[in-house]
Amino acid sequence: MQKVEILNEYKKQDDKILLSHILDKIEISKKKQEIQITDFLDMYQIVLVRNFLKKINFGEIIFNGGFENSERKVAIFYPENIEEDEVSQEFLKKCKIIRITLPEEEKGKYVHRNYLGGIIKLGIKREKVGDILVFEDGADIVVKEETAQILADELKTLTRFSNSIIQVKEILEIRKPEIKKEEINIIVPSLRLDNIVSDLARTSRNKAVQILNQERVFVNGQNETKPSKNIKVNDIITIRGKGRFVIKENTGTTRSGRIILKIEKFV
């Protein structure tokens, strides 16, 4: 099947552009017999690419974001004659971290959106940056080598980071993310996804359906747009812009028959 025919199966222009880029990377990898690395992909894009590669029966790929359970990852394509260990070494060379160390008086002041907002303000495209790991004393930002020094220099021009220490470091020096969670309870009429998204996002059910249609909801890493999908205990729900949640326990029902769920929210 030709490239145009393959891509015609996809309706969204953004999907076509991404998958066209993926096909180009595969072709270059095969032709030049070298490793090719994409920009950073979000959860939706990773699922899209995985499914696409299954469809075209392509298997020489690794996704890596620099640490276990990273949300944003690069896709790494490699020729059949190259071992996965060599691929991993190439990733270590091609990806870095930018470490921002805040001065004492600013520790604990910034959250994820402050760091991301600064990067976007500098005109850096989101796909050039991987996960941003926030700590009390600053952040580790995963980037590709080609972006690292430029972004590090530009971050120093932002007022919010003017007194910070900003360094480019090897990806192996990345700090493990501080995972903070809190337990909350929600009460829903049923285990339908739209009901649960409505409560977790603190919005109306109609708005929750809009969020689903915007492909902002992931269940166990898979993009989900069906409002009637039934959710079960231990499912992980990610709502882009709202956070990640784990359904920990169905604790029973109210007198009116509504379901009480214990939720673990990542904060």
Coordinates of C-alpha atoms in Angstrom, one line a residue:
M1 CA 0.0 0.0 0.0
Q2 CA 1.3 3.5 -0.9
K3 CA 1.9 6.2 1.6
V4 CA -1.0 8.4 0.4
E5 CA -3.4 5.4 0.6
I6 CA -2.3 4.6 4.1
L7 CA -2.8 8.1 5.4
N8 CA -6.1 8.6 3.6
E9 CA -7.6 6.2 6.3
Y10 CA -7.1 9.0 8.8
K11 CA -9.5 11.9 9.0
K12 CA -7.6 14.4 11.2
Q13 CA -5.0 16.5 9.5
D14 CA -2.8 16.5 12.6
D15 CA -2.8 12.7 12.7
K16 CA -1.9 12.6 9.0
I17 CA 1.0 15.0 9.4
L18 CA 2.4 13.0 12.4
L19 CA 2.0 9.6 10.7
S20 CA 3.6 11.0 7.5
H21 CA 6.5 12.1 9.6
I22 CA 6.7 8.6 11.2
L23 CA 6.8 7.0 7.7
D24 CA 9.6 9.4 6.8
K25 CA 11.6 8.4 9.9
I26 CA 11.1 4.7 9.0
E27 CA 12.2 5.2 5.5
I28 CA 15.4 7.1 6.5
S29 CA 16.2 4.5 9.1
K30 CA 16.0 1.7 6.6
K31 CA 17.7 3.6 3.8
K32 CA 20.6 4.9 5.8
Q33 CA 20.7 2.0 8.3
E34 CA 20.7 4.4 11.2
I35 CA 18.7 5.2 14.3
Q36 CA 16.0 7.9 13.9
I37 CA 14.4 9.7 16.8
T38 CA 11.1 11.8 16.7
D39 CA 10.2 14.8 18.8
F40 CA 8.3 14.1 22.0
L41 CA 4.8 12.5 21.7
D42 CA 2.0 12.9 24.1
M43 CA -0.2 10.0 25.3
Y44 CA -2.7 10.3 22.4
Q45 CA 0.1 10.4 19.8
I46 CA 1.9 7.4 21.4
V47 CA -1.3 5.3 21.1
L48 CA -1.9 6.5 17.6
V49 CA 1.6 5.6 16.5
R50 CA 1.6 2.2 18.2
N51 CA -1.7 1.3 16.5
F52 CA -0.4 2.6 13.1
L53 CA 2.8 0.6 13.3
K54 CA 0.8 -2.6 14.1
K55 CA -1.3 -1.9 11.0
I56 CA 1.7 -1.7 8.8
N57 CA 3.5 -4.5 10.6
F58 CA 6.5 -2.5 11.7
G59 CA 8.3 -3.6 14.8
E60 CA 11.7 -1.9 15.2
I61 CA 10.6 0.8 17.5
I62 CA 11.2 1.9 21.2
F63 CA 9.4 4.6 23.1
N64 CA 11.5 6.3 25.8
G65 CA 10.8 9.4 27.9
G66 CA 13.9 9.2 30.2
F67 CA 12.4 7.5 33.2
E68 CA 9.8 4.9 34.1
N69 CA 6.2 5.9 33.7
S70 CA 7.0 9.1 31.7
E71 CA 4.0 10.5 29.9
R72 CA 5.8 12.1 27.0
K73 CA 8.2 10.0 25.0
V74 CA 10.2 10.0 21.8
A75 CA 9.8 7.2 19.3
I76 CA 13.1 5.6 18.3
F77 CA 13.3 3.7 15.0
Y78 CA 16.2 1.5 14.2
P79 CA 17.4 -1.0 11.5
E80 CA 17.0 -4.7 12.1
N81 CA 20.8 -5.2 12.5
I82 CA 21.1 -2.9 15.5
E83 CA 20.6 -4.3 19.0
E84 CA 18.3 -2.6 21.5
D85 CA 21.2 -1.8 23.8
E86 CA 22.7 0.3 21.1
V87 CA 19.4 2.1 20.6
S88 CA 19.3 2.8 24.4
Q89 CA 22.8 4.3 24.2
E90 CA 21.8 6.5 21.3
F91 CA 18.8 7.8 23.3
L92 CA 21.2 8.6 26.2
K93 CA 23.3 10.7 23.8
K94 CA 20.4 12.4 22.1
C95 CA 18.4 13.4 25.1
K96 CA 19.3 15.6 28.1
I97 CA 17.7 17.3 31.0
I98 CA 17.7 21.0 31.9
R99 CA 17.9 21.4 35.7
I100 CA 16.5 24.5 37.2
T101 CA 17.6 25.1 40.8
L102 CA 15.6 27.8 42.5
P103 CA 17.1 30.2 45.0
E104 CA 16.2 29.6 48.7
E105 CA 13.6 32.3 48.8
E106 CA 11.7 30.9 45.8
K107 CA 11.7 27.2 46.7
G108 CA 8.2 25.7 46.6
K109 CA 6.9 28.7 44.6
Y110 CA 6.4 27.2 41.2
V111 CA 4.2 24.3 39.8
H112 CA 4.2 22.6 36.5
R113 CA 2.3 25.3 34.6
N114 CA 4.8 27.9 35.7
Y115 CA 7.7 26.0 34.0
L116 CA 5.7 25.1 31.0
G117 CA 4.3 28.6 30.6
G118 CA 7.8 30.0 30.6
I119 CA 8.9 27.5 27.9
I120 CA 5.9 28.4 25.7
K121 CA 6.5 32.1 26.3
L122 CA 10.0 31.6 24.8
G123 CA 8.4 30.3 21.6
I124 CA 9.6 26.7 22.1
K125 CA 7.1 24.2 20.6
R126 CA 5.6 21.7 23.1
E127 CA 6.8 18.7 21.1
K128 CA 10.4 19.8 21.7
V129 CA 10.0 19.2 25.4
G130 CA 9.3 16.0 27.3
D131 CA 8.1 15.6 30.9
I132 CA 8.7 18.4 33.3
L133 CA 9.4 17.0 36.8
V134 CA 8.7 19.5 39.5
F135 CA 10.5 19.5 42.9
E136 CA 10.5 21.8 45.9
D137 CA 13.8 23.3 44.8
G138 CA 13.2 23.5 41.0
A139 CA 12.6 21.2 38.1
D140 CA 14.1 18.7 35.7
I141 CA 13.0 19.2 32.1
V142 CA 13.5 16.4 29.5
V143 CA 14.6 17.7 26.1
K144 CA 16.5 16.6 23.0
E145 CA 20.1 17.5 22.8
E146 CA 19.6 19.9 19.9
T147 CA 17.3 22.0 22.1
A148 CA 19.0 21.7 25.4
Q149 CA 21.6 24.5 25.4
I150 CA 19.4 26.9 23.5
L151 CA 16.5 26.5 25.9
A152 CA 18.7 26.6 29.0
D153 CA 20.1 30.0 27.8
E154 CA 16.7 31.3 27.0
L155 CA 15.2 30.3 30.4
K156 CA 17.8 32.5 32.0
T157 CA 16.2 35.6 30.3
L158 CA 12.8 35.0 32.1
T159 CA 12.3 37.1 35.2
R160 CA 10.9 34.2 37.2
F161 CA 14.2 32.2 36.7
S162 CA 16.6 35.1 36.7
N163 CA 18.1 34.1 40.1
S164 CA 18.0 30.4 39.4
I165 CA 20.9 28.1 38.5
I166 CA 20.1 26.5 35.1
Q167 CA 22.2 23.6 33.9
V168 CA 22.2 21.0 31.1
K169 CA 22.8 17.6 32.5
E170 CA 22.9 14.0 31.2
I171 CA 19.6 12.1 31.1
L172 CA 20.9 9.5 33.6
E173 CA 21.1 12.3 36.2
I174 CA 17.4 12.8 36.1
R175 CA 15.8 12.9 39.6
K176 CA 12.9 10.5 40.3
P177 CA 9.7 12.4 40.3
E178 CA 8.1 13.2 43.6
I179 CA 4.7 11.5 43.3
K180 CA 2.2 13.1 45.6
K181 CA -1.3 11.7 45.9
E182 CA -4.5 12.6 47.8
E183 CA -7.6 10.6 48.4
I184 CA -11.0 12.0 47.4
N185 CA -14.5 10.6 47.2
I186 CA -16.9 11.2 44.4
I187 CA -20.6 10.2 44.1
V188 CA -21.8 9.3 40.6
P189 CA -25.1 8.0 39.3
S190 CA -23.3 5.2 37.4
L191 CA -19.9 4.0 36.3
R192 CA -20.2 5.6 32.9
L193 CA -17.1 7.5 31.9
D194 CA -18.9 10.8 31.3
N195 CA -20.3 10.7 34.8
I196 CA -16.9 10.1 36.3
V197 CA -15.1 12.7 34.1
S198 CA -17.8 15.3 35.0
D199 CA -17.1 14.8 38.7
L200 CA -13.3 14.6 38.4
A201 CA -13.1 17.7 36.2
R202 CA -15.7 19.5 38.3
T203 CA -17.9 20.3 35.4
S204 CA -21.3 19.5 33.9
R205 CA -22.0 16.3 32.1
N206 CA -22.4 18.1 28.8
K207 CA -19.0 19.7 29.3
A208 CA -17.6 16.3 30.2
V209 CA -18.8 14.9 26.9
Q210 CA -17.1 17.8 25.1
I211 CA -13.8 17.0 26.9
L212 CA -14.2 13.4 25.7
N213 CA -14.9 14.5 22.1
Q214 CA -11.8 16.7 22.3
E215 CA -9.8 13.5 22.9
R216 CA -8.5 14.7 26.2
V217 CA -9.4 11.6 28.2
F218 CA -7.3 8.5 28.5
V219 CA -8.2 5.3 30.3
N220 CA -5.3 3.1 31.2
G221 CA -3.2 4.9 28.6
Q222 CA -5.8 4.5 25.8
N223 CA -7.6 7.5 24.4
E224 CA -11.3 7.1 25.1
T225 CA -14.1 9.2 23.5
K226 CA -17.1 6.9 24.3
P227 CA -19.2 8.5 27.1
S228 CA -21.0 5.2 28.0
K229 CA -17.7 3.3 28.6
N230 CA -18.0 1.5 32.0
I231 CA -15.1 2.2 34.4
K232 CA -13.9 -0.3 37.0
V233 CA -11.8 -0.4 40.1
N234 CA -8.0 0.1 39.4
D235 CA -8.6 1.9 36.1
I236 CA -6.3 4.9 35.6
I237 CA -8.0 8.0 34.1
T238 CA -6.0 10.9 32.7
I239 CA -7.8 14.1 31.8
R240 CA -5.5 16.5 30.0
G241 CA -5.5 19.8 31.8
K242 CA -7.1 18.3 34.9
G243 CA -4.8 15.5 36.1
R244 CA -4.5 11.8 36.6
F245 CA -6.8 9.7 38.8
V246 CA -6.9 6.1 40.0
I247 CA -10.3 4.4 40.8
K248 CA -9.2 2.8 44.1
E249 CA -12.5 1.4 45.6
N250 CA -16.2 1.2 45.1
T251 CA -17.2 1.9 48.7
G252 CA -21.0 1.4 48.3
T253 CA -24.1 3.4 47.4
T254 CA -26.1 6.2 48.9
R255 CA -29.8 5.8 49.9
S256 CA -30.8 7.1 46.5
G257 CA -28.6 4.4 44.8
R258 CA -25.7 6.6 43.7
I259 CA -22.3 5.1 43.7
I260 CA -19.5 6.2 46.1
L261 CA -16.0 5.9 44.7
K262 CA -12.7 6.4 46.5
I263 CA -10.3 8.1 44.1
E264 CA -6.5 8.5 44.3
K265 CA -5.6 11.8 42.7
F266 CA -2.1 12.7 41.6
V267 CA -1.2 16.2 42.8

